Amino acid sequence: MVDEGGPKDVVEILRSFELGQVCRGVVSSIKPFGVFVDLGGVDGMVNMAELSWRRFGDPSEVVEVGQEIVVMVLDVDLERERMSLSLKALQDDPLVELARTRLGAVLRAPVTKVIPFGVFVEIGDGIEGLVHISEFPDGELPSEGHELLVRIADINLGRHRARLELA
């Protein structure tokens, strides 16, 4: 016997959600691209970019299966029977606080990542800024873990980036 009400039920449940709505759900599975959240009869997805403001490698560093979380509805696609969610939208952006209180500050901070055009330095709890290679007179970049004395030169909230200079 085919349940002809199945797909309609999902669409009806999806119709009960609105953009911007905040709701509780339970993490039902974790995938490399994000997490699925059971919202009571329908699963929504939080993609990697919407999990956290902080840098992480795997979604399991942010949430775990079975964990109850609060999410915001970003999109409801009735045709594809999908819902996009955000965990990050309900968190304070740590870069905003940094811009408000620490712009121009000088601090000693560790190098977290070395790339061909510079190094990323941790300037707050999970917040990194870039020191461009042009800041190093000999062009030689320090290794990960090395501490640098840096000044927070610029914060671009639109691009969510912090530019650092050697102090």
Coordinates of N, CA and C in Angstrom, one line a residue:
M1 N 0.8 -1.2 0.0 CA 0.0 0.0 0.0 C 0.9 1.3 0.0
V2 N 0.6 2.2 -0.9 CA 1.4 3.4 -1.0 C 0.8 4.5 -0.2
D3 N 1.6 5.2 0.6 CA 1.1 6.3 1.4 C 1.1 7.5 0.6
E4 N -0.1 7.8 0.0 CA -0.1 9.0 -0.9 C -0.1 10.3 -0.1
G5 N -0.2 10.3 1.2 CA -0.2 11.5 1.9 C 1.2 11.9 2.4
G6 N 2.2 11.0 2.2 CA 3.6 11.2 2.6 C 4.2 12.5 2.2
P7 N 4.4 12.7 0.9 CA 5.0 13.9 0.4 C 4.2 15.2 0.7
K8 N 2.9 15.1 0.7 CA 2.1 16.3 1.0 C 2.3 16.6 2.5
D9 N 2.5 15.6 3.3 CA 2.7 15.9 4.8 C 4.0 16.7 5.0
V10 N 5.0 16.4 4.3 CA 6.3 17.1 4.4 C 6.1 18.5 3.9
V11 N 5.4 18.7 2.8 CA 5.2 20.1 2.3 C 4.3 20.8 3.3
E12 N 3.3 20.2 3.9 CA 2.5 20.9 4.9 C 3.3 21.3 6.1
I13 N 4.2 20.4 6.5 CA 5.0 20.7 7.7 C 6.0 21.9 7.3
L14 N 6.6 21.8 6.1 CA 7.4 22.9 5.7 C 6.7 24.3 5.6
R15 N 5.5 24.2 5.2 CA 4.7 25.5 5.1 C 4.5 26.1 6.4
S16 N 4.6 25.4 7.5 CA 4.4 25.9 8.8 C 5.6 26.7 9.3
F17 N 6.7 26.7 8.6 CA 7.9 27.5 8.9 C 8.0 28.7 8.1
E18 N 8.5 29.8 8.7 CA 8.7 31.1 8.1 C 10.1 31.5 8.1
L19 N 10.5 32.3 7.1 CA 11.9 32.8 7.1 C 12.1 33.7 8.3
G20 N 13.2 33.5 8.9 CA 13.6 34.2 10.1 C 13.0 33.6 11.4
Q21 N 12.2 32.6 11.3 CA 11.7 31.9 12.5 C 12.8 31.2 13.2
V22 N 12.7 31.2 14.6 CA 13.7 30.6 15.4 C 13.0 29.4 16.1
C23 N 13.7 28.2 16.0 CA 13.1 27.0 16.5 C 14.1 26.1 17.1
R24 N 13.7 25.2 18.0 CA 14.5 24.1 18.5 C 14.4 22.9 17.7
G25 N 15.6 22.2 17.6 CA 15.6 20.9 16.9 C 16.7 20.1 17.5
V26 N 16.8 18.9 17.0 CA 17.8 17.9 17.5 C 18.7 17.5 16.3
V27 N 20.0 17.6 16.4 CA 21.0 17.2 15.4 C 20.7 15.7 15.1
S28 N 20.3 15.4 13.8 CA 20.0 14.0 13.5 C 21.2 13.3 12.8
S29 N 22.0 14.1 12.1 CA 23.2 13.5 11.4 C 24.2 14.6 11.1
I30 N 25.4 14.2 11.0 CA 26.5 15.1 10.6 C 27.2 14.6 9.4
K31 N 27.3 15.5 8.4 CA 27.9 15.2 7.1 C 29.1 16.1 6.9
P32 N 30.0 15.8 6.0 CA 31.2 16.7 5.7 C 30.8 18.1 5.3
F33 N 29.6 18.3 4.7 CA 29.1 19.6 4.2 C 28.2 20.3 5.2
G34 N 27.8 19.7 6.3 CA 26.9 20.4 7.3 C 26.2 19.4 8.2
V35 N 25.2 19.8 8.8 CA 24.4 18.9 9.7 C 22.9 19.0 9.4
F36 N 22.2 17.9 9.7 CA 20.8 17.8 9.5 C 20.2 17.9 10.9
V37 N 19.1 18.7 11.0 CA 18.4 18.9 12.3 C 17.0 18.5 12.1
D38 N 16.5 17.7 13.0 CA 15.1 17.2 13.1 C 14.3 18.3 13.8
L39 N 13.4 18.8 13.1 CA 12.5 19.9 13.7 C 11.1 19.4 13.9
G40 N 11.0 18.1 14.2 CA 9.7 17.5 14.5 C 8.9 17.2 13.2
G41 N 9.4 16.1 12.5 CA 8.7 15.7 11.3 C 9.3 16.1 10.0
V42 N 10.3 17.0 10.1 CA 11.0 17.4 8.9 C 12.4 17.7 9.3
D43 N 13.4 17.4 8.4 CA 14.8 17.7 8.7 C 15.1 19.0 7.9
G44 N 15.9 19.9 8.5 CA 16.5 21.0 7.8 C 18.0 20.8 7.9
M45 N 18.7 21.6 7.0 CA 20.1 21.5 7.0 C 20.8 22.8 7.3
V46 N 21.8 22.7 8.1 CA 22.7 23.8 8.4 C 24.0 23.5 7.7
N47 N 24.3 24.3 6.7 CA 25.5 24.1 5.9 C 26.7 24.6 6.7
M48 N 27.9 24.2 6.3 CA 29.2 24.5 7.1 C 29.3 26.0 7.4
A49 N 29.0 26.8 6.4 CA 29.2 28.3 6.6 C 28.2 28.8 7.6
E50 N 27.1 28.2 7.9 CA 26.1 28.7 8.9 C 26.2 28.0 10.2
L51 N 27.3 27.2 10.5 CA 27.4 26.6 11.8 C 28.0 27.5 12.9
S52 N 29.0 28.3 12.5 CA 29.7 29.0 13.5 C 30.5 30.2 12.9
W53 N 30.7 31.2 13.7 CA 31.6 32.3 13.2 C 33.0 31.9 13.3
R54 N 33.3 30.9 14.2 CA 34.7 30.5 14.5 C 35.1 29.5 13.4
R55 N 36.4 29.4 13.2 CA 37.0 28.5 12.2 C 37.0 27.1 12.8
F56 N 36.6 26.1 12.0 CA 36.6 24.7 12.4 C 36.8 23.9 11.2
G57 N 37.3 22.6 11.4 CA 37.5 21.7 10.3 C 36.4 20.8 10.0
D58 N 35.7 20.3 11.0 CA 34.6 19.4 10.8 C 33.4 19.8 11.6
P59 N 32.2 19.6 11.1 CA 31.0 20.0 11.8 C 30.9 19.4 13.2
S60 N 31.5 18.2 13.4 CA 31.4 17.5 14.7 C 32.2 18.3 15.8
E61 N 33.0 19.3 15.4 CA 33.7 20.2 16.3 C 32.7 21.2 16.9
V62 N 31.6 21.4 16.3 CA 30.6 22.4 16.7 C 29.4 21.8 17.3
V63 N 28.9 20.7 16.8 CA 27.7 20.0 17.3 C 27.9 18.5 17.3
E64 N 27.0 17.8 18.0 CA 27.1 16.3 18.0 C 25.7 15.8 17.8
V65 N 25.6 14.6 17.2 CA 24.3 13.9 17.0 C 23.6 13.8 18.3
G66 N 22.3 14.1 18.3 CA 21.5 14.0 19.5 C 21.4 15.3 20.3
Q67 N 22.3 16.3 20.0 CA 22.3 17.5 20.7 C 21.1 18.4 20.3
E68 N 20.5 19.0 21.3 CA 19.4 20.0 21.0 C 20.0 21.3 20.7
I69 N 19.6 21.9 19.6 CA 20.1 23.3 19.3 C 19.0 24.2 18.9
V70 N 19.3 25.5 18.9 CA 18.3 26.5 18.4 C 18.8 27.0 17.1
V71 N 18.0 27.1 16.1 CA 18.4 27.5 14.8 C 17.4 28.5 14.2
M72 N 17.8 29.2 13.2 CA 17.0 30.2 12.5 C 16.7 29.7 11.1
V73 N 15.5 29.8 10.6 CA 15.1 29.3 9.3 C 15.6 30.4 8.3
L74 N 16.5 30.0 7.3 CA 17.0 30.9 6.3 C 16.2 30.8 5.0
D75 N 15.7 29.5 4.7 CA 15.0 29.3 3.4 C 14.1 28.1 3.5
V76 N 13.0 28.1 2.9 CA 12.1 27.0 2.8 C 11.8 26.8 1.3
D77 N 12.2 25.6 0.8 CA 12.0 25.3 -0.6 C 11.0 24.2 -0.7
L78 N 9.7 24.6 -1.0 CA 8.6 23.6 -1.0 C 8.8 22.7 -2.2
E79 N 9.3 23.1 -3.3 CA 9.4 22.2 -4.5 C 10.4 21.1 -4.3
R80 N 11.5 21.5 -3.7 CA 12.6 20.5 -3.4 C 12.4 19.8 -2.0
E81 N 11.4 20.3 -1.3 CA 11.2 19.8 0.1 C 12.4 19.9 1.0
R82 N 13.0 21.1 1.0 CA 14.2 21.3 1.8 C 14.0 22.6 2.6
M83 N 14.8 22.6 3.7 CA 14.8 23.8 4.5 C 16.3 24.1 4.9
S84 N 16.7 25.4 4.7 CA 18.0 25.8 5.1 C 18.0 26.5 6.4
L85 N 18.9 26.1 7.3 CA 18.9 26.7 8.7 C 20.2 27.3 9.0
S86 N 20.3 28.1 10.1 CA 21.5 28.7 10.5 C 21.6 28.7 12.0
L87 N 22.7 28.2 12.5 CA 23.1 28.3 13.9 C 23.8 29.6 14.2
K88 N 24.6 30.0 13.2 CA 25.5 31.2 13.3 C 24.7 32.5 13.4
A89 N 23.5 32.5 12.8 CA 22.7 33.7 12.8 C 22.2 34.1 14.2
L90 N 22.2 33.2 15.1 CA 21.8 33.4 16.5 C 23.0 33.7 17.4
Q91 N 24.2 33.7 16.9 CA 25.4 33.9 17.7 C 25.9 35.3 17.5
D92 N 26.5 35.9 18.5 CA 27.1 37.2 18.4 C 28.3 37.0 17.5
D93 N 28.5 37.9 16.6 CA 29.7 37.9 15.7 C 30.9 38.4 16.5
P94 N 31.9 37.6 16.8 CA 33.0 38.0 17.7 C 33.8 39.1 17.0
L95 N 33.8 39.2 15.7 CA 34.6 40.2 15.0 C 34.0 41.6 15.2
V96 N 32.7 41.7 15.4 CA 32.0 43.0 15.7 C 32.5 43.5 17.1
E97 N 32.5 42.6 18.0 CA 33.0 43.0 19.4 C 34.5 43.4 19.3
L98 N 35.3 42.7 18.5 CA 36.7 43.0 18.4 C 36.8 44.4 17.7
A99 N 36.0 44.7 16.7 CA 36.1 46.0 16.0 C 35.7 47.1 17.0
R100 N 34.8 46.8 17.8 CA 34.3 47.9 18.7 C 35.3 48.2 19.8
T101 N 36.0 47.1 20.3 CA 36.9 47.3 21.5 C 38.4 47.2 21.2
R102 N 38.8 46.6 20.1 CA 40.2 46.3 20.0 C 40.9 46.8 18.7
L103 N 40.2 47.5 17.9 CA 40.8 48.1 16.6 C 42.0 49.0 17.0
G104 N 43.1 48.7 16.4 CA 44.3 49.5 16.7 C 45.1 48.9 17.8
A105 N 44.6 47.9 18.5 CA 45.3 47.3 19.7 C 46.6 46.5 19.2
V106 N 47.6 46.5 20.1 CA 48.8 45.7 19.8 C 48.7 44.5 20.8
L107 N 49.0 43.3 20.2 CA 49.0 42.1 21.1 C 49.9 41.1 20.6
R108 N 50.3 40.2 21.5 CA 51.2 39.1 21.1 C 50.3 37.9 20.9
A109 N 50.4 37.3 19.7 CA 49.5 36.2 19.3 C 50.2 35.2 18.5
P110 N 49.7 33.9 18.5 CA 50.3 32.8 17.8 C 49.9 32.7 16.3
V111 N 50.8 32.3 15.5 CA 50.5 32.0 14.1 C 49.7 30.7 14.1
T112 N 48.6 30.7 13.4 CA 47.8 29.5 13.3 C 47.9 28.8 12.0
K113 N 48.2 29.6 10.9 CA 48.3 29.0 9.6 C 49.2 29.8 8.7
V114 N 50.1 29.1 7.9 CA 51.0 29.7 7.0 C 50.5 29.4 5.6
I115 N 50.4 30.5 4.8 CA 49.9 30.4 3.4 C 50.9 31.1 2.5
P116 N 50.9 30.9 1.2 CA 51.9 31.6 0.4 C 52.0 33.1 0.5
F117 N 50.9 33.8 0.8 CA 51.0 35.2 0.8 C 50.9 35.8 2.2
G118 N 51.1 35.0 3.2 CA 51.2 35.6 4.6 C 50.9 34.5 5.7
V119 N 50.5 35.0 6.8 CA 50.2 34.1 7.9 C 48.9 34.5 8.6
F120 N 48.1 33.6 9.1 CA 47.0 33.9 9.9 C 47.4 33.8 11.4
V121 N 47.0 34.8 12.2 CA 47.3 34.9 13.6 C 46.0 34.9 14.4
E122 N 46.0 34.2 15.5 CA 44.8 34.2 16.3 C 44.8 35.4 17.2
I123 N 43.8 36.3 17.0 CA 43.7 37.5 17.7 C 42.6 37.6 18.8
G124 N 41.9 36.5 18.9 CA 40.8 36.4 19.8 C 40.3 35.0 19.9
D125 N 39.4 34.7 20.7 CA 38.9 33.3 20.8 C 38.3 32.8 19.5
G126 N 39.1 32.1 18.7 CA 38.7 31.6 17.4 C 38.7 32.6 16.3
I127 N 39.2 33.8 16.6 CA 39.3 34.8 15.5 C 40.7 35.0 15.0
E128 N 40.8 35.0 13.7 CA 42.1 35.1 13.1 C 42.2 36.3 12.2
G129 N 43.4 36.9 12.1 CA 43.6 38.0 11.2 C 44.8 37.6 10.3
L130 N 44.9 38.3 9.2 CA 46.0 38.0 8.2 C 47.1 39.1 8.4
V131 N 48.4 38.6 8.4 CA 49.6 39.4 8.3 C 50.1 39.1 6.9
H132 N 50.0 40.1 6.0 CA 50.5 39.9 4.6 C 52.0 39.7 4.6
I133 N 52.4 38.9 3.6 CA 53.9 38.7 3.4 C 54.7 40.0 3.3
S134 N 54.1 41.0 2.8 CA 54.8 42.3 2.6 C 55.2 42.9 4.0
E135 N 54.6 42.4 5.1 CA 55.0 42.9 6.4 C 56.3 42.3 6.9
F136 N 56.8 41.3 6.2 CA 58.0 40.6 6.6 C 59.1 41.1 5.7
P137 N 60.1 41.9 6.1 CA 61.1 42.5 5.3 C 61.9 41.5 4.4
D138 N 62.2 40.4 5.0 CA 63.0 39.4 4.2 C 62.1 38.4 3.5
G139 N 60.8 38.5 3.6 CA 59.8 37.6 2.9 C 59.7 36.2 3.5
E140 N 60.5 36.1 4.6 CA 60.4 34.8 5.3 C 59.3 34.7 6.3
L141 N 58.4 33.8 6.2 CA 57.3 33.7 7.1 C 57.6 32.8 8.3
P142 N 57.1 33.2 9.4 CA 57.3 32.4 10.6 C 56.4 31.1 10.6
S143 N 56.7 30.1 11.3 CA 56.0 28.8 11.3 C 54.8 28.9 12.3
E144 N 53.9 27.9 12.1 CA 52.8 27.8 13.0 C 53.2 27.7 14.5
G145 N 52.5 28.4 15.4 CA 52.8 28.3 16.8 C 53.7 29.5 17.2
H146 N 54.5 30.0 16.3 CA 55.4 31.2 16.6 C 54.5 32.4 17.0
E147 N 54.9 33.1 18.0 CA 54.2 34.2 18.5 C 54.7 35.5 17.8
L148 N 53.8 36.4 17.4 CA 54.1 37.6 16.8 C 53.5 38.8 17.6
L149 N 54.2 39.9 17.5 CA 53.6 41.1 18.1 C 52.9 41.8 16.9
V150 N 51.6 41.9 17.0 CA 50.8 42.5 15.8 C 49.9 43.6 16.3
R151 N 49.5 44.4 15.3 CA 48.5 45.5 15.6 C 47.3 45.2 14.7
I152 N 46.1 45.3 15.3 CA 44.9 45.1 14.5 C 44.7 46.4 13.7
A153 N 45.1 46.4 12.4 CA 45.1 47.6 11.5 C 43.8 47.9 10.9
D154 N 43.0 46.8 10.6 CA 41.8 47.1 9.8 C 40.8 45.9 10.1
I155 N 39.5 46.2 10.2 CA 38.6 45.1 10.3 C 37.5 45.4 9.3
N156 N 37.2 44.5 8.4 CA 36.2 44.6 7.4 C 35.0 43.7 7.7
L157 N 34.0 44.2 8.3 CA 32.9 43.4 8.8 C 32.1 42.8 7.6
G158 N 32.0 43.5 6.5 CA 31.4 43.0 5.3 C 32.0 41.8 4.7
R159 N 33.3 41.7 4.7 CA 34.0 40.6 4.2 C 34.4 39.6 5.3
H160 N 34.2 40.0 6.6 CA 34.5 39.3 7.8 C 36.0 39.0 7.8
R161 N 36.8 40.0 7.7 CA 38.2 39.8 7.7 C 38.9 40.9 8.6
A162 N 40.1 40.5 9.2 CA 40.9 41.4 10.0 C 42.3 41.4 9.3
R163 N 42.8 42.7 9.1 CA 44.1 42.8 8.6 C 45.0 43.2 9.7
L164 N 46.2 42.6 9.8 CA 47.1 42.8 10.9 C 48.4 43.4 10.3
E165 N 49.1 44.1 11.1 CA 50.5 44.6 10.8 C 51.4 44.2 11.9
L166 N 52.7 44.0 11.6 CA 53.7 43.7 12.6 C 53.8 45.0 13.4
A167 N 53.9 44.8 14.7 CA 54.0 46.0 15.6 C 55.5 46.2 16.0

